[in-house]
Tab-separated table of N, CA and C in Angstrom:
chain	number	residue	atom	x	y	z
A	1	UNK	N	76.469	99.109	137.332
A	1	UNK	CA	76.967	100.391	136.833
A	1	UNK	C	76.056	100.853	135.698
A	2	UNK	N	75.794	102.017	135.842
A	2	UNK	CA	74.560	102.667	134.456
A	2	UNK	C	75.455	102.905	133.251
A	3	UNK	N	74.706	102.719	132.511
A	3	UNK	CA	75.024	103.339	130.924
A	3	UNK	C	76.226	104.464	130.864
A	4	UNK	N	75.573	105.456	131.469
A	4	UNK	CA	76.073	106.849	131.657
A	4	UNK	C	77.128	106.924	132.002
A	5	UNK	N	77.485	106.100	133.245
A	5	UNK	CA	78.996	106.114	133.947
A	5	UNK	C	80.229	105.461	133.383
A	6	UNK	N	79.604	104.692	132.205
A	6	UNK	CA	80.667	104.133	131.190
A	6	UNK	C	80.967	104.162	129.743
A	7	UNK	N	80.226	105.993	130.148
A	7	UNK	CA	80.342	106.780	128.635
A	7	UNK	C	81.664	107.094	128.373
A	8	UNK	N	82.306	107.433	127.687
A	8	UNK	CA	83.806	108.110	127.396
A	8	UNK	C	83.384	108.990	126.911
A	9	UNK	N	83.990	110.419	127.399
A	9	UNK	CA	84.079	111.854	126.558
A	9	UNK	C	84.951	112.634	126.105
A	10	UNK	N	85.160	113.256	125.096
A	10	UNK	CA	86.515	113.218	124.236
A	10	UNK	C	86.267	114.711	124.448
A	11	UNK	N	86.996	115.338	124.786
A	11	UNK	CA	87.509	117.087	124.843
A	11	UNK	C	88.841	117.203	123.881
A	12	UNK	N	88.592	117.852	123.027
A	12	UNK	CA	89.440	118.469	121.569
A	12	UNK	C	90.160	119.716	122.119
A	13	UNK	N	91.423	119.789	122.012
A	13	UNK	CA	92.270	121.085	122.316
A	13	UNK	C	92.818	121.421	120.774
A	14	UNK	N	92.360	122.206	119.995
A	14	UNK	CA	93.080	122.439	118.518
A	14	UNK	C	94.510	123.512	118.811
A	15	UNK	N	95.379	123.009	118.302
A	15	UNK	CA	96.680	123.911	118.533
A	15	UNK	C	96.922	123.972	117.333
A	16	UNK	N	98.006	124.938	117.292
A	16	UNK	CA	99.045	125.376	115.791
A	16	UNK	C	99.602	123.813	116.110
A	17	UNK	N	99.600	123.169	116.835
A	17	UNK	CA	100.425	121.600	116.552
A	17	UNK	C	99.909	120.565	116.243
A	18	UNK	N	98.426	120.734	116.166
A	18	UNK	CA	97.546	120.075	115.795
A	18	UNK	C	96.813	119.530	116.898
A	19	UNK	N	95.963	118.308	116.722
A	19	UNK	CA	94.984	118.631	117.795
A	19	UNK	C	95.513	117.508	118.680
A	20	UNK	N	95.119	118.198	120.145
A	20	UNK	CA	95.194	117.297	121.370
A	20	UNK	C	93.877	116.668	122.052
A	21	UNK	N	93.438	115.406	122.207
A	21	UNK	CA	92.756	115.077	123.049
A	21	UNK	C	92.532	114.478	124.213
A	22	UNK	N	91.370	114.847	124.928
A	22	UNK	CA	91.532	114.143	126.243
A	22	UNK	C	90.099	113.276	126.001
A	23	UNK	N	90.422	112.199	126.598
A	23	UNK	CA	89.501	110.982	126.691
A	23	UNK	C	89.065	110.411	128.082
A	24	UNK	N	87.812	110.737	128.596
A	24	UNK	CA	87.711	110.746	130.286
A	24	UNK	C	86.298	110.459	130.588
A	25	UNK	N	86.448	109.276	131.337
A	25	UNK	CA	85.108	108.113	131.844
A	25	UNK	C	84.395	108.770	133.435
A	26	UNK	N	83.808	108.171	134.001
A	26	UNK	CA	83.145	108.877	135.132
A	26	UNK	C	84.182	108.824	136.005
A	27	UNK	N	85.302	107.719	136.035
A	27	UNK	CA	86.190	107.621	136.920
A	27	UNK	C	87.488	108.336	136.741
A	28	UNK	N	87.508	108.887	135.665
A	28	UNK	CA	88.769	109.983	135.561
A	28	UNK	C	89.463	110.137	133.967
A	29	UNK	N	90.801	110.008	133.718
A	29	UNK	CA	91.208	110.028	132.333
A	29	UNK	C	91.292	108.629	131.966
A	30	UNK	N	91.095	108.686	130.507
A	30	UNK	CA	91.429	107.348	130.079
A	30	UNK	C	92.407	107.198	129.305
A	31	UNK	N	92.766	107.995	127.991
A	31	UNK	CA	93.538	108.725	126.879
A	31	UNK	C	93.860	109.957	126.740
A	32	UNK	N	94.900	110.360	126.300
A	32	UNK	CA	95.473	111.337	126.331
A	32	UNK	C	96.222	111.469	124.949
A	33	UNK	N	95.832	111.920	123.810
A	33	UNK	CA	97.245	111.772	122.343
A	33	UNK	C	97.225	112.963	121.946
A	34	UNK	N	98.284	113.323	120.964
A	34	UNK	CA	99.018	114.289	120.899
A	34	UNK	C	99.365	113.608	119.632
A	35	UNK	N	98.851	114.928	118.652
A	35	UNK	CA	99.580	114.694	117.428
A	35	UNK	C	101.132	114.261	117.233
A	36	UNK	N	101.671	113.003	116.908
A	36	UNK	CA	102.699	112.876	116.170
A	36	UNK	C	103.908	113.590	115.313
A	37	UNK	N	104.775	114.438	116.206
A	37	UNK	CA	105.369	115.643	115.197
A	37	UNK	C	106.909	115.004	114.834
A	38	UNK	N	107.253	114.600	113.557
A	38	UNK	CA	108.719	114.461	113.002
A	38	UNK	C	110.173	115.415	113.556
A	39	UNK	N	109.182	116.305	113.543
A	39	UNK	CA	110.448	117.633	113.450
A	39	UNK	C	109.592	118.657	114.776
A	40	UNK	N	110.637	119.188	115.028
A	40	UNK	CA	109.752	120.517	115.327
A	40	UNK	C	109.084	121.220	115.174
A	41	UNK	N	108.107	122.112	115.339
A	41	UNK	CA	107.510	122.827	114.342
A	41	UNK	C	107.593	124.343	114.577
A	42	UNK	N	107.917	125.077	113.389
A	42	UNK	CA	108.759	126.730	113.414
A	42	UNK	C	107.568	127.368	114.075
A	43	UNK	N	106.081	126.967	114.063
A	43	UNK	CA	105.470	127.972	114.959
A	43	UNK	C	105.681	127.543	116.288
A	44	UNK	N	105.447	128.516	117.158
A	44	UNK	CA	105.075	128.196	118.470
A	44	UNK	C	103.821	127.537	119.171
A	45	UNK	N	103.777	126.649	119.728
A	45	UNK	CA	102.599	125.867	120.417
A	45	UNK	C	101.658	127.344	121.045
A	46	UNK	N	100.268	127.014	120.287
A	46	UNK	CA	99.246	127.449	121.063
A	46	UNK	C	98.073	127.344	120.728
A	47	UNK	N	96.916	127.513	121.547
A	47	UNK	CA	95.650	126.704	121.547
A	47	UNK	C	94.868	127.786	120.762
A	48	UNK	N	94.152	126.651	119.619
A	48	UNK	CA	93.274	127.859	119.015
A	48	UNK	C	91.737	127.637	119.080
A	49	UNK	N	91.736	126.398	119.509
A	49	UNK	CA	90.200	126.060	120.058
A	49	UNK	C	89.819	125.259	120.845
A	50	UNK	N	88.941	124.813	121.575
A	50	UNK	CA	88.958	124.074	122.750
A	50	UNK	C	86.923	123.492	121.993
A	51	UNK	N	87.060	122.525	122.421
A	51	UNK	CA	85.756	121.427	122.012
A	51	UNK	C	85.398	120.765	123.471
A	52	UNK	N	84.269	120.816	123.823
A	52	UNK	CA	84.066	119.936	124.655
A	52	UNK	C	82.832	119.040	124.310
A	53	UNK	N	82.222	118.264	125.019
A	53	UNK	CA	81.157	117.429	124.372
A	53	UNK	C	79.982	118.358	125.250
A	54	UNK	N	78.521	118.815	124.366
A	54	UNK	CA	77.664	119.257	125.022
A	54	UNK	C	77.367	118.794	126.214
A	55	UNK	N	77.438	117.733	126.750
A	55	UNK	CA	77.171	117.775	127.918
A	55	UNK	C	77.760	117.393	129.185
A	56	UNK	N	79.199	118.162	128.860
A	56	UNK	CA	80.051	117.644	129.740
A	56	UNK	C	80.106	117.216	130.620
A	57	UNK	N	81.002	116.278	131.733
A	57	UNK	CA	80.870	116.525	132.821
A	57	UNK	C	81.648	117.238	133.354
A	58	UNK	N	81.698	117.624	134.685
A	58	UNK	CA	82.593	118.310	135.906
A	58	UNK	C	84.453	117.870	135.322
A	59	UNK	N	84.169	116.499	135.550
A	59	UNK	CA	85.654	115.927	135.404
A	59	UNK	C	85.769	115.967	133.877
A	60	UNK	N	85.539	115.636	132.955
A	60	UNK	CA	85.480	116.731	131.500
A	60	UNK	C	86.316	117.639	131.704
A	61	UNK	N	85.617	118.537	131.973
A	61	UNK	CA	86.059	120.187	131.729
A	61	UNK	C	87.282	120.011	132.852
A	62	UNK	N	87.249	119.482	133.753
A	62	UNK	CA	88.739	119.499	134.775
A	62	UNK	C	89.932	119.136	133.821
A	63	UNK	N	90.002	117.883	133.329
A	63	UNK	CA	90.990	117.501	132.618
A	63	UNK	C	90.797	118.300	131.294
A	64	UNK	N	90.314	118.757	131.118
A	64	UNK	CA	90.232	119.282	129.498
A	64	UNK	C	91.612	120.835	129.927
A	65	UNK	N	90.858	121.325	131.269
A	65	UNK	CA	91.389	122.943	132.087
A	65	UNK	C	92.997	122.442	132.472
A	66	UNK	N	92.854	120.837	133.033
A	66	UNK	CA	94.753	120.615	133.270
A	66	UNK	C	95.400	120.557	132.080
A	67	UNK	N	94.852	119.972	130.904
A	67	UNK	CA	95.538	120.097	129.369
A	67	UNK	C	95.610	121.596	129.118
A	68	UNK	N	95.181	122.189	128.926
A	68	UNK	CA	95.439	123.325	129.008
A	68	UNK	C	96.493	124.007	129.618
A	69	UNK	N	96.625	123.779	130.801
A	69	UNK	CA	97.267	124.680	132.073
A	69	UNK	C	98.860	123.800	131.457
A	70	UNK	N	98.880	122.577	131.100
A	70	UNK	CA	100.228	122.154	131.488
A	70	UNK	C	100.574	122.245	129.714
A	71	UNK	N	99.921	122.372	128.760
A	71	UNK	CA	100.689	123.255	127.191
A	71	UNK	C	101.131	124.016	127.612
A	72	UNK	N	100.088	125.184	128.268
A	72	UNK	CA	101.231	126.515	128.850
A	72	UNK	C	102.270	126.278	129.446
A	73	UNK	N	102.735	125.588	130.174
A	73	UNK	CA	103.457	125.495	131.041
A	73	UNK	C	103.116	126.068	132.544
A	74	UNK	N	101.916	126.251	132.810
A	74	UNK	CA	101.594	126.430	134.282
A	74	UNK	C	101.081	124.766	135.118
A	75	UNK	N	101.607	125.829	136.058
A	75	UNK	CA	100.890	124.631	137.208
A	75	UNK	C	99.825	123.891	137.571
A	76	UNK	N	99.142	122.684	137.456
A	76	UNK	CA	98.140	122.416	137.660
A	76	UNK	C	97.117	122.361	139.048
A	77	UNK	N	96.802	123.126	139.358
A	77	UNK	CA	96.259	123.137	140.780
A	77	UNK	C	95.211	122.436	141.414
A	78	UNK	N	94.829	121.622	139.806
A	78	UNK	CA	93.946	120.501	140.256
A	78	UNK	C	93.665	119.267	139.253
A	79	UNK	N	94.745	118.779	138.888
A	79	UNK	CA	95.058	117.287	138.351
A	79	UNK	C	93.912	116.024	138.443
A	80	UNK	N	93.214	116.417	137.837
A	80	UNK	CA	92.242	115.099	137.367
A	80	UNK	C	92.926	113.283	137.710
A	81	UNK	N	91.983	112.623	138.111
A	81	UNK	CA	93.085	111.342	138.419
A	81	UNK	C	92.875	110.679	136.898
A	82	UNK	N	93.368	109.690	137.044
A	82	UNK	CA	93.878	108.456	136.150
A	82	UNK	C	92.614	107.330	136.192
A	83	UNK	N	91.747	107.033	135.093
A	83	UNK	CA	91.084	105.917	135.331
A	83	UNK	C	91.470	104.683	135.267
A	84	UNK	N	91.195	104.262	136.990
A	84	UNK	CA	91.862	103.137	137.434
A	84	UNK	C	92.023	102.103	136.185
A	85	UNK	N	90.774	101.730	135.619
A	85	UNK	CA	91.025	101.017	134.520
A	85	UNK	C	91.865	101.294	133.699
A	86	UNK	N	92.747	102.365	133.102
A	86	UNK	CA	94.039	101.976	132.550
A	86	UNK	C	95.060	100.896	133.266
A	87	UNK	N	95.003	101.478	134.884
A	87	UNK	CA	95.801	100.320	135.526
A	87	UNK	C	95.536	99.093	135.069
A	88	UNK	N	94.544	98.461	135.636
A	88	UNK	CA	93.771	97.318	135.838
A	88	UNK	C	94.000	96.860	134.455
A	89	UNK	N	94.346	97.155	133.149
A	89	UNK	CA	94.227	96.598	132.029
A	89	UNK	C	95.772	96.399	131.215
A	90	UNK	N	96.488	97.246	132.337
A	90	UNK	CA	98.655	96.826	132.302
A	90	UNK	C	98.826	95.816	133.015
A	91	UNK	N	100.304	95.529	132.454
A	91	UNK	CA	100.857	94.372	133.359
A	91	UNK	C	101.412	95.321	134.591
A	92	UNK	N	101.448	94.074	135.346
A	92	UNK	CA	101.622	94.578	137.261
A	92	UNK	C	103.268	95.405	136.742
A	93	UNK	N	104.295	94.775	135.803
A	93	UNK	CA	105.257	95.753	135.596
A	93	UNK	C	105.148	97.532	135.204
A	94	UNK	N	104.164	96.981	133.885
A	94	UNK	CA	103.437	99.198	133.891
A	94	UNK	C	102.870	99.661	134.727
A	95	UNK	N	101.942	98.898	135.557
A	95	UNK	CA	101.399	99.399	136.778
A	95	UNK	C	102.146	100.125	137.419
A	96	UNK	N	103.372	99.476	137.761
A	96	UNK	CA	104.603	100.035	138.692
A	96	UNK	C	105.086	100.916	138.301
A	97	UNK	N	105.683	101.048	136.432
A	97	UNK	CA	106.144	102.148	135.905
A	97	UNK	C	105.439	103.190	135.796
A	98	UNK	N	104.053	103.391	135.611
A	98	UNK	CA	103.238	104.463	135.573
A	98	UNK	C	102.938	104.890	136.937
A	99	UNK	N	102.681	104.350	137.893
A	99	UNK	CA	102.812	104.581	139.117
A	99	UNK	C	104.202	105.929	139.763
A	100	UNK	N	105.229	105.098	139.234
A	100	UNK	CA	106.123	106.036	139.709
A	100	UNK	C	106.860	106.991	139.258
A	101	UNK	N	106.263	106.721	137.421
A	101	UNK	CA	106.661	107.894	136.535
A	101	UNK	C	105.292	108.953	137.084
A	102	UNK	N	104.420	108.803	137.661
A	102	UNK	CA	103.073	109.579	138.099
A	102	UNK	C	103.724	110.410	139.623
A	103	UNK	N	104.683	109.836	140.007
A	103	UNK	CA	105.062	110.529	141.168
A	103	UNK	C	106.051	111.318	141.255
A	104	UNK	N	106.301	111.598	139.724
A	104	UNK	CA	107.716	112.664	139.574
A	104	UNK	C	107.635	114.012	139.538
A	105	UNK	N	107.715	114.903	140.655
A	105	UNK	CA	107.274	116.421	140.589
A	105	UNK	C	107.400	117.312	139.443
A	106	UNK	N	106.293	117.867	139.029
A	106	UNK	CA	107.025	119.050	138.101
A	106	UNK	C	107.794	119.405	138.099
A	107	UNK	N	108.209	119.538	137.126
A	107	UNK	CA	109.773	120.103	137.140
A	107	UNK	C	110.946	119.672	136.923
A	108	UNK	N	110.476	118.520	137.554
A	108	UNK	CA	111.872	117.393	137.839
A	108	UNK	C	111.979	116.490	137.006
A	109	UNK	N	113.006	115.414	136.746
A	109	UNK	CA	112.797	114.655	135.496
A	109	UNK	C	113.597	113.430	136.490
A	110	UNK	N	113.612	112.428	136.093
A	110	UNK	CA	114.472	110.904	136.671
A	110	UNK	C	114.926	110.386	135.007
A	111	UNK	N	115.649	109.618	135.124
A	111	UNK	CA	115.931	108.290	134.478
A	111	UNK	C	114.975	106.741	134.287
A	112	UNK	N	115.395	106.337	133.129
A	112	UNK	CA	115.005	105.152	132.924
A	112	UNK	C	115.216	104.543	133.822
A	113	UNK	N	116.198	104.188	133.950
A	113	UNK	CA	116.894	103.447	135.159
A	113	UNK	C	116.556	103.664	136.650
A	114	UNK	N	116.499	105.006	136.970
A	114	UNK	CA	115.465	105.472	138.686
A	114	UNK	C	114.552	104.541	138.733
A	115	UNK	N	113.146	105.052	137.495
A	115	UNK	CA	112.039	105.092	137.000
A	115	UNK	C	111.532	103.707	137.432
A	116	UNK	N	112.814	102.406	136.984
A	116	UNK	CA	112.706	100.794	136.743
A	116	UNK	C	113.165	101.069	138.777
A	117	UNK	N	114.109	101.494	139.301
A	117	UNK	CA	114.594	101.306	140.603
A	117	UNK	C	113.569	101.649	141.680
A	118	UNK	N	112.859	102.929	140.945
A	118	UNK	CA	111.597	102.981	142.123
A	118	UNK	C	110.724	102.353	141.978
A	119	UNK	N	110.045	101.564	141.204
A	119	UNK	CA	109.275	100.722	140.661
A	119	UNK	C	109.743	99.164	140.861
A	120	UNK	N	110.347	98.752	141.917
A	120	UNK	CA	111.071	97.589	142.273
A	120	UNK	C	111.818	96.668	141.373
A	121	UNK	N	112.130	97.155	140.291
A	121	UNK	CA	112.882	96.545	139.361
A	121	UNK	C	114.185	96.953	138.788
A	122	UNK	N	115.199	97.232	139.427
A	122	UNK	CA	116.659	97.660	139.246
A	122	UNK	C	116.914	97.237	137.534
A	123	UNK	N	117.975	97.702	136.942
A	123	UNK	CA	118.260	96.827	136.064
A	123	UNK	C	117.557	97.119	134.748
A	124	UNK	N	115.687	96.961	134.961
A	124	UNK	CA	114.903	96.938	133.772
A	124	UNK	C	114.693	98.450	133.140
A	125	UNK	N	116.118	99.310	132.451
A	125	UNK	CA	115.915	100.567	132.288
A	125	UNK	C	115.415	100.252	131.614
A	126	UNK	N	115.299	99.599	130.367
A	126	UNK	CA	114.986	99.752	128.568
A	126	UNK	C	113.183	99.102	128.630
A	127	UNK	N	112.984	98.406	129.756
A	127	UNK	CA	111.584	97.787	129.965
A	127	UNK	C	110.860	99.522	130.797
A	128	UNK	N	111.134	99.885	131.025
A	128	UNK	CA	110.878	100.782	131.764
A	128	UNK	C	110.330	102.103	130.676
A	129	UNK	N	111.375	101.965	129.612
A	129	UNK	CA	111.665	102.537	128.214
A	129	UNK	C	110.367	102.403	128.055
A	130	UNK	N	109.953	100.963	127.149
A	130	UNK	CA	108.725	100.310	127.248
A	130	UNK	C	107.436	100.800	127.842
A	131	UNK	N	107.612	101.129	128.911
A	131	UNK	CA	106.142	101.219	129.339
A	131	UNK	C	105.998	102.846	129.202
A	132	UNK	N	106.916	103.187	129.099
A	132	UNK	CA	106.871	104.899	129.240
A	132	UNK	C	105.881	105.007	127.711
A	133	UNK	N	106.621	104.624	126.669
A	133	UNK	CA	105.920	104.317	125.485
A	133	UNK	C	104.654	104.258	125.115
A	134	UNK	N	104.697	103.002	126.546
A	134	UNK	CA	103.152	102.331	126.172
A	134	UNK	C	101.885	103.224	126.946
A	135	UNK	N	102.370	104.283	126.947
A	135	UNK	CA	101.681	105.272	128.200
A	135	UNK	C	100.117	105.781	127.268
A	136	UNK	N	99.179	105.310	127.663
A	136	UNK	CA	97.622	105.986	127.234
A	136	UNK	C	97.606	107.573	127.505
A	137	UNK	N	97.555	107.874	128.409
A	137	UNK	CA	97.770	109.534	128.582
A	137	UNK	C	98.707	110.320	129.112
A	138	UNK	N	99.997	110.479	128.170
A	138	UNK	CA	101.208	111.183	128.387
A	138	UNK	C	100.526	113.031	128.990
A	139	UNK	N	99.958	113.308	129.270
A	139	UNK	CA	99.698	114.484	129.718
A	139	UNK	C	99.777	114.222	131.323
A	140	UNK	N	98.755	112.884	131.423
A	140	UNK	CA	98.579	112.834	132.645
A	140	UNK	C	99.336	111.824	133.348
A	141	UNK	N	99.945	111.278	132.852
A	141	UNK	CA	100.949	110.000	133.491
A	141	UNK	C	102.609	110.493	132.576
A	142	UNK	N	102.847	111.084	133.416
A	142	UNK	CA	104.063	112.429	132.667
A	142	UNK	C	105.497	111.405	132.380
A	143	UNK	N	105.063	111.109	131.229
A	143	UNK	CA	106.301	110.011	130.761
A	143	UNK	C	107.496	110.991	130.105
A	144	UNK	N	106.824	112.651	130.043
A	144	UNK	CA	107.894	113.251	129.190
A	144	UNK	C	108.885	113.720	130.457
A	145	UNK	N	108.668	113.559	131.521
A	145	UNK	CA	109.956	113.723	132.990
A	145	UNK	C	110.846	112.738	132.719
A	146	UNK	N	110.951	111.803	131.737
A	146	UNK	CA	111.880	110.613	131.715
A	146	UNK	C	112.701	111.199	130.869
A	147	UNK	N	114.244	110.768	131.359
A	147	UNK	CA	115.276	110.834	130.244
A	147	UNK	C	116.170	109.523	130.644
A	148	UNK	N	117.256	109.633	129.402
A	148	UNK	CA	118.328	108.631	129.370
A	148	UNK	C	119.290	108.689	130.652
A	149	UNK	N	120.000	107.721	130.927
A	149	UNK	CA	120.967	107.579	131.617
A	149	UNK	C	121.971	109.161	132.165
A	150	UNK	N	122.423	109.873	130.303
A	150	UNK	CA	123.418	111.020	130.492
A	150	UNK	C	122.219	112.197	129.847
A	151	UNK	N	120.974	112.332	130.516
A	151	UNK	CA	120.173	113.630	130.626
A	151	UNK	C	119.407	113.647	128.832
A	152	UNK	N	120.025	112.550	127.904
A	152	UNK	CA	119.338	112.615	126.446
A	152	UNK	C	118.218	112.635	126.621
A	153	UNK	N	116.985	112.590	125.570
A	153	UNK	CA	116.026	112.723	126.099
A	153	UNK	C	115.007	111.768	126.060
A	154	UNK	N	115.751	110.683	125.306
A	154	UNK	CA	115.303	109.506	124.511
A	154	UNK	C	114.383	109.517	123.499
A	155	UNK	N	112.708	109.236	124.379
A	155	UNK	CA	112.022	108.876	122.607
A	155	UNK	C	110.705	109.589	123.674
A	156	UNK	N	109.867	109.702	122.966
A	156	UNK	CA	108.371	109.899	123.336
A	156	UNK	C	107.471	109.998	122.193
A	157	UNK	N	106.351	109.020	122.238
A	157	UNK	CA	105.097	108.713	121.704
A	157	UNK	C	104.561	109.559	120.454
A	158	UNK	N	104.778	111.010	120.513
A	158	UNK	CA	104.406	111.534	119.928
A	158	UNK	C	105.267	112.687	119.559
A	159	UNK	N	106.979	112.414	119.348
A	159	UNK	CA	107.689	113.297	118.704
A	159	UNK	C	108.845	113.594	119.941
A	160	UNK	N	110.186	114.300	119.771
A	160	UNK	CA	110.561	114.955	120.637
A	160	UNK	C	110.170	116.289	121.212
A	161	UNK	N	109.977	116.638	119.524
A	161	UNK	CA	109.326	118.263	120.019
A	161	UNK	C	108.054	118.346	121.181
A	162	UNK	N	107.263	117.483	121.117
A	162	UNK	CA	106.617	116.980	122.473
A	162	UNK	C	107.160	117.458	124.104
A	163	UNK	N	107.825	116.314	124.301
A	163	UNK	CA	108.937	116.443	125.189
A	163	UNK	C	109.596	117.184	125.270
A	164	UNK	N	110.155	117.915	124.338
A	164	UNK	CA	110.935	118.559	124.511
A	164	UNK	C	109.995	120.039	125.405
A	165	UNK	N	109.282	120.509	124.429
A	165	UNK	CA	108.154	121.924	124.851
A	165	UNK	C	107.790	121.389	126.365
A	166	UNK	N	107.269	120.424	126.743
A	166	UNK	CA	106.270	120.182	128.258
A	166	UNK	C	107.742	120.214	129.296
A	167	UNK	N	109.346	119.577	128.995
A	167	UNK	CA	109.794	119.895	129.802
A	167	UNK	C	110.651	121.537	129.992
A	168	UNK	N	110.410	121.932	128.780
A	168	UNK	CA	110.897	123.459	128.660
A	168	UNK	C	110.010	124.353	129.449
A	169	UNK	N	108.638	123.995	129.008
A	169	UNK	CA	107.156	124.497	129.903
A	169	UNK	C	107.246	123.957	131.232
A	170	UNK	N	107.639	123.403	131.894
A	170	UNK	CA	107.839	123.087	132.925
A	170	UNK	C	109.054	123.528	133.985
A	171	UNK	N	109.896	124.207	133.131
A	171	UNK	CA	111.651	124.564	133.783
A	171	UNK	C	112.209	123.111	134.056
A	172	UNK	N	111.874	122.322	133.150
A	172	UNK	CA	112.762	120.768	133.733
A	172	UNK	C	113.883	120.852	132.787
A	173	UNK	N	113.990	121.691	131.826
A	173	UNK	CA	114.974	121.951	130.900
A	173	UNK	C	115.481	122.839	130.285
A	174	UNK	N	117.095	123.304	130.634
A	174	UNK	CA	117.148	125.039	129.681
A	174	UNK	C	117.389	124.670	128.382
């Protein structure tokens, strides 16, 4: 494998929420973070600058264009994959949870508990909890479709207000 193909390139989204990045190898995304918000914040989410690395690549600017598309709340019409190596570096249990939190349609949201049931593990809601957590790129491995048992919304990585906006932007929530 060359040099080149195991560069990482970081694309900067600056918002009124502070900044979002995407982190993406020749094989797809790697990271995904999102400023940390306590509270909500009284402005409204929106992008005030976009960074890419001079010499981007193709898949760069793709995932940089789905971060984008899914702040707004639009549809992504062309979803950048997941670099396998996030898999390859979870246990075979996150494997499973990211796997099938990755297969939850826009829009739609499951449970902890589904989340652990489609993922062959009945039972393991709160492990399931866990890996949602332990998620490298919540943009692209959509851990914010998860809620509690009675529709709460539980926890996410980087605030509720997070979660809360991507499933409002999404119609997964009035």
């Amino acid at each position: 494998m060359s040099r080149e193909s195991c560069e990482i390139q970081t694309a900067v989204l600056e918002t009124t929420w502070g900044r979002v990045s995407v982190q993406v190898s020749a094989a797809g995304v790697v990271a995904c973070e999102l400023p940390t918000l306590a509270r909500p914040p009284a402005n409204p989410l929106r992008i005030t600058r976009v960074q890419l690395p001079k010499k981007s690549t193709a898949l760069t600017r793709r995932a940089l264009r789905a971060a984008r598309e899914m702040l707004a709340g639009k549809p992504v019409a062309d979803m950048p994959p997941v670099d396998p190596v996030v898999f390859e570096r979870a246990s075979a249990f996150r494997r499973k949870i990211w796997r099938a939190m990755a297969a939850i349609p826009r829009g739609q949201t499951r449970t902890y508990g589904e989340l652990a049931r489609r993922a062959g593990h009945p039972g393991a809601a709160r492990a399931a909890g866990g890996a949602c957590g332990a998620n490298p790129a919540p943009l692209f491995l959509p851990c914010h479709r998860v809620l509690g048992v009675d529709g709460r919304l539980g926890g996410f990585s980087s605030g509720l207000a997070w979660k809360t906006h991507l499933l409002n932007a999404e119609g997964a929530r009035p």
